[in-house]
Amino acid sequence: MNKYKIVSLVLAIALIAALVQLVYNTKVAAPVADTSRNAVLENIFARKSVRSYTDQPVSREQLDTLLRAAMAAPSGRDMRPWKFIIVDEQALIDTLAVYLPKAKMLEEAQAAIVVCGDSSVVDSDGNPSRNWPFDCSAATENLLLAAESMGLGAVWTGVYPYPERVNAVKTALNLPDYIVPLNVIPIGYPKGEQKAKDKYNADNIHYNGW
Amino acid sequence: MNKYKIVSLVLAIALIAALVQLVYNTKVAAPVADTSRNAVLENIFARKSVRSYTDQPVSREQLDTLLRAAMAAPSGRDMRPWKFIIVDEQALIDTLAVYLPKAKMLEEAQAAIVVCGDSSVVDSDGNPSRNWPFDCSAATENLLLAAESMGLGAVWTGVYPYPERVNAVKTALNLPDYIVPLNVIPIGYPKGEQKAKDKYNADNIHYNGW
């Protein structure tokens, strides 16, 4: 029965190997909860302005997820004074690129989202929001962070408060008077590798007064 | 040598159990990359305005992390026209609470961050940023999302463009003329459970024009 002695030895070694692997995997998997918290900060630090895109298409579902993130932003008195125009017709993207010389990267983009303020949204006193540019900016930042987390590239190109750009976008998209475009965000998969800048500057921080 | 036959059997069963556990763990651990991506979206959807705080202190290191996130925001022409005041002296927090009737939750806060525009930051033509309120709003949203991911609670209380609030904060913090406070963000650990709102509204989305 020396055979079973050898089998026992082999099995014992295999078991030890399996247990070592199991302990190792558990150790590697353990910090998942922390990683998922850090993932938020890492994504904030990894976000960059992406101005060049591949031919890979971006789906309506992906664009909808970006807007779901945008609408999760806070707004003054919870007025949500925002509207969003998804532009994914190539001819219309090209028109925006012609109208907006500062947003030439639109030519390569698979889609664009135009974030707009809506002055027809009024508070309980009947007044439109005085905070819509801030609310729409917070919504835009959510959108940009969501894009980064989904492997997409995007960049904020300013429209408001430049009258010629505001009028150009209003004309291209047939916007009513009460809708003001704050920015145009070209979107696509990043072409080439682009790195985020480290913009931390301790001189920007003051403590308990100037 | 029947003993080794039994040992072999026991070892074989133990080995199978270990291998099953190993395969199971590998399957569970596999979507880590996806989870860390989703964690960003989940955090965006989980962020809420927290207006009540426990006595648990918030450290300077935590506040610095929040500002590191804030400064990672994009800004028009990369001008970074922002300054941040950390307020963690109780007397000064209380003064702000007195000066800002809309920000009474400051009374419970462990700290506050005041996000300010800096018109002394100029572009290559010597002009201050026309986009500072948008840039500072994007920085604020980064700060709020970072707080959520760190288990902290915070809320955006508006200061600019309300002249009486701007003047009150400038006085309390001894701000120079060229620094304009956009908001005051009370910060602390959330007291009670607060849930995020689902603010998605498909009516806010238009496709390829109005």
Short mmCIF file of N, CA, C and O in Angstrom, two decimals, chain A residues 33-48 141 145 148-149 196-197, chain B residues 36-37 39-41 43-44 61-73 141-152:
data_model
loop_
_atom_site.label_atom_id
_atom_site.label_comp_id
_atom_site.label_asym_id
_atom_site.label_seq_id
_atom_site.Cartn_x
_atom_site.Cartn_y
_atom_site.Cartn_z
N ALA A 33 -13.21 47.24 -1.01
CA ALA A 33 -14.04 48.34 -0.51
C ALA A 33 -13.26 49.66 -0.54
O ALA A 33 -13.75 50.66 -1.04
N ASP A 34 -12.01 49.63 -0.04
CA ASP A 34 -11.18 50.84 -0.06
C ASP A 34 -10.91 51.30 -1.49
O ASP A 34 -10.98 52.47 -1.79
N THR A 35 -10.59 50.33 -2.35
CA THR A 35 -10.29 50.67 -3.74
C THR A 35 -11.47 51.39 -4.36
O THR A 35 -11.30 52.36 -5.08
N SER A 36 -12.69 50.91 -4.06
CA SER A 36 -13.85 51.51 -4.72
C SER A 36 -14.04 52.95 -4.23
O SER A 36 -14.48 53.81 -4.96
N ARG A 37 -13.66 53.23 -2.97
CA ARG A 37 -13.69 54.62 -2.50
C ARG A 37 -12.59 55.42 -3.20
O ARG A 37 -12.82 56.49 -3.72
N ASN A 38 -11.39 54.86 -3.19
CA ASN A 38 -10.28 55.57 -3.83
C ASN A 38 -10.53 55.76 -5.31
O ASN A 38 -10.01 56.69 -5.90
N ALA A 39 -11.28 54.84 -5.92
CA ALA A 39 -11.53 54.91 -7.36
C ALA A 39 -12.18 56.24 -7.72
O ALA A 39 -11.94 56.77 -8.81
N VAL A 40 -12.98 56.77 -6.82
CA VAL A 40 -13.63 58.07 -7.07
C VAL A 40 -12.58 59.18 -7.14
O VAL A 40 -12.56 59.98 -8.08
N LEU A 41 -11.69 59.20 -6.14
CA LEU A 41 -10.63 60.21 -6.14
C LEU A 41 -9.69 60.00 -7.33
O LEU A 41 -9.30 60.95 -8.01
N GLU A 42 -9.33 58.73 -7.55
CA GLU A 42 -8.42 58.43 -8.68
C GLU A 42 -9.01 58.92 -9.99
O GLU A 42 -8.29 59.43 -10.85
N ASN A 43 -10.32 58.72 -10.15
CA ASN A 43 -10.97 59.16 -11.39
C ASN A 43 -10.97 60.69 -11.50
O ASN A 43 -10.77 61.24 -12.59
N ILE A 44 -11.18 61.37 -10.37
CA ILE A 44 -11.12 62.84 -10.36
C ILE A 44 -9.72 63.30 -10.79
O ILE A 44 -9.58 64.23 -11.59
N PHE A 45 -8.70 62.62 -10.27
CA PHE A 45 -7.32 63.03 -10.59
C PHE A 45 -6.91 62.59 -12.01
O PHE A 45 -6.01 63.18 -12.61
N ALA A 46 -7.58 61.55 -12.53
CA ALA A 46 -7.21 61.04 -13.87
C ALA A 46 -7.93 61.79 -14.99
O ALA A 46 -7.50 61.72 -16.15
N ARG A 47 -9.03 62.49 -14.67
CA ARG A 47 -9.79 63.18 -15.71
C ARG A 47 -8.94 64.23 -16.42
O ARG A 47 -8.22 64.97 -15.79
N LYS A 48 -9.00 64.24 -17.73
CA LYS A 48 -8.26 65.25 -18.50
C LYS A 48 -9.12 65.68 -19.67
O LYS A 48 -10.07 65.00 -20.05
N GLU A 141 -19.44 68.97 -14.93
CA GLU A 141 -18.32 68.27 -14.30
C GLU A 141 -18.70 66.81 -14.01
O GLU A 141 -17.89 65.91 -14.24
N LEU A 145 -16.61 63.62 -15.53
CA LEU A 145 -16.08 62.56 -14.66
C LEU A 145 -16.66 61.21 -15.05
O LEU A 145 -15.96 60.19 -15.04
N GLU A 148 -14.84 59.98 -18.18
CA GLU A 148 -13.53 59.43 -17.82
C GLU A 148 -13.67 58.02 -17.27
O GLU A 148 -12.91 57.12 -17.64
N SER A 149 -14.65 57.80 -16.40
CA SER A 149 -14.82 56.48 -15.77
C SER A 149 -15.27 55.43 -16.76
O SER A 149 -15.11 54.23 -16.52
N ALA A 196 -3.42 63.35 -17.27
CA ALA A 196 -3.96 64.45 -16.47
C ALA A 196 -2.82 65.29 -15.90
O ALA A 196 -1.72 64.79 -15.68
N LYS A 197 -3.08 66.59 -15.72
CA LYS A 197 -2.11 67.48 -15.08
C LYS A 197 -2.28 67.42 -13.57
O LYS A 197 -3.39 67.28 -13.08
N SER B 36 -14.69 49.17 -10.09
CA SER B 36 -14.03 50.43 -9.78
C SER B 36 -14.50 51.52 -10.75
O SER B 36 -14.56 52.69 -10.40
N ARG B 37 -14.83 51.14 -11.99
CA ARG B 37 -15.41 52.11 -12.92
C ARG B 37 -16.81 52.50 -12.44
O ARG B 37 -17.14 53.66 -12.36
N ALA B 39 -17.96 52.40 -9.55
CA ALA B 39 -17.90 53.11 -8.28
C ALA B 39 -17.97 54.61 -8.50
O ALA B 39 -18.52 55.34 -7.68
N VAL B 40 -17.43 55.07 -9.60
CA VAL B 40 -17.45 56.51 -9.93
C VAL B 40 -18.89 56.95 -10.19
O VAL B 40 -19.35 57.95 -9.63
N LEU B 41 -19.59 56.19 -11.03
CA LEU B 41 -20.99 56.53 -11.31
C LEU B 41 -21.84 56.38 -10.05
O LEU B 41 -22.67 57.24 -9.74
N ASN B 43 -20.98 56.72 -7.02
CA ASN B 43 -20.72 57.84 -6.11
C ASN B 43 -21.42 59.12 -6.59
O ASN B 43 -21.95 59.89 -5.79
N ILE B 44 -21.44 59.32 -7.91
CA ILE B 44 -22.14 60.49 -8.46
C ILE B 44 -23.64 60.40 -8.12
O ILE B 44 -24.26 61.38 -7.73
N GLU B 61 -5.94 66.98 6.99
CA GLU B 61 -5.56 66.09 5.89
C GLU B 61 -6.77 65.79 5.00
O GLU B 61 -6.67 65.80 3.77
N GLN B 62 -7.92 65.55 5.63
CA GLN B 62 -9.14 65.30 4.85
C GLN B 62 -9.53 66.53 4.04
O GLN B 62 -9.90 66.42 2.87
N LEU B 63 -9.44 67.70 4.67
CA LEU B 63 -9.79 68.94 3.97
C LEU B 63 -8.83 69.18 2.80
O LEU B 63 -9.23 69.64 1.72
N ASP B 64 -7.55 68.83 3.02
CA ASP B 64 -6.56 68.99 1.94
C ASP B 64 -6.89 68.06 0.77
O ASP B 64 -6.76 68.45 -0.39
N THR B 65 -7.34 66.83 1.09
CA THR B 65 -7.73 65.90 0.02
C THR B 65 -8.90 66.46 -0.79
O THR B 65 -8.94 66.37 -2.02
N LEU B 66 -9.86 67.07 -0.07
CA LEU B 66 -11.01 67.67 -0.76
C LEU B 66 -10.54 68.77 -1.72
O LEU B 66 -11.05 68.89 -2.85
N LEU B 67 -9.56 69.56 -1.30
CA LEU B 67 -9.08 70.66 -2.15
C LEU B 67 -8.19 70.15 -3.28
O LEU B 67 -8.14 70.74 -4.36
N ARG B 68 -7.51 69.04 -3.03
CA ARG B 68 -6.74 68.39 -4.10
C ARG B 68 -7.72 67.98 -5.22
O ARG B 68 -7.43 68.18 -6.40
N ALA B 69 -8.87 67.43 -4.81
CA ALA B 69 -9.90 67.06 -5.80
C ALA B 69 -10.44 68.31 -6.50
O ALA B 69 -10.59 68.33 -7.73
N ALA B 70 -10.69 69.36 -5.73
CA ALA B 70 -11.24 70.59 -6.32
C ALA B 70 -10.31 71.15 -7.40
O ALA B 70 -10.75 71.52 -8.49
N MET B 71 -9.01 71.18 -7.10
CA MET B 71 -8.04 71.77 -8.03
C MET B 71 -7.79 70.90 -9.25
O MET B 71 -7.10 71.33 -10.18
N ALA B 72 -8.34 69.67 -9.26
CA ALA B 72 -8.21 68.81 -10.45
C ALA B 72 -9.28 69.13 -11.49
O ALA B 72 -9.31 68.53 -12.57
N ALA B 73 -10.14 70.10 -11.21
CA ALA B 73 -11.20 70.47 -12.15
C ALA B 73 -10.62 71.18 -13.37
O ALA B 73 -9.52 71.75 -13.30
N GLU B 141 -17.95 70.92 -7.42
CA GLU B 141 -18.57 69.61 -7.63
C GLU B 141 -17.55 68.49 -7.36
O GLU B 141 -17.88 67.48 -6.75
N ASN B 142 -16.31 68.68 -7.81
CA ASN B 142 -15.25 67.70 -7.48
C ASN B 142 -15.14 67.54 -5.97
O ASN B 142 -15.05 66.41 -5.45
N LEU B 143 -15.14 68.66 -5.26
CA LEU B 143 -15.02 68.66 -3.80
C LEU B 143 -16.18 67.88 -3.16
O LEU B 143 -15.98 67.04 -2.27
N LEU B 144 -17.40 68.13 -3.64
CA LEU B 144 -18.58 67.46 -3.08
C LEU B 144 -18.54 65.96 -3.35
O LEU B 144 -18.91 65.15 -2.50
N LEU B 145 -18.11 65.57 -4.55
CA LEU B 145 -18.02 64.14 -4.90
C LEU B 145 -16.92 63.46 -4.09
O LEU B 145 -17.09 62.31 -3.63
N ALA B 146 -15.81 64.15 -3.88
CA ALA B 146 -14.72 63.60 -3.06
C ALA B 146 -15.21 63.39 -1.63
O ALA B 146 -14.95 62.35 -1.02
N ALA B 147 -15.96 64.37 -1.09
CA ALA B 147 -16.49 64.25 0.28
C ALA B 147 -17.38 63.02 0.40
O ALA B 147 -17.23 62.22 1.32
N GLU B 148 -18.29 62.85 -0.57
CA GLU B 148 -19.18 61.67 -0.57
C GLU B 148 -18.36 60.39 -0.54
O GLU B 148 -18.67 59.46 0.21
N SER B 149 -17.31 60.33 -1.35
CA SER B 149 -16.51 59.10 -1.45
C SER B 149 -15.73 58.82 -0.17
O SER B 149 -15.32 57.70 0.08
N MET B 150 -15.52 59.86 0.65
CA MET B 150 -14.77 59.72 1.90
C MET B 150 -15.70 59.55 3.10
O MET B 150 -15.23 59.55 4.24
N GLY B 151 -16.99 59.42 2.84
CA GLY B 151 -17.95 59.24 3.93
C GLY B 151 -18.34 60.53 4.62
O GLY B 151 -19.02 60.51 5.65
N LEU B 152 -17.89 61.66 4.05
CA LEU B 152 -18.22 62.97 4.63
C LEU B 152 -19.51 63.51 4.03
O LEU B 152 -19.92 63.11 2.94
#
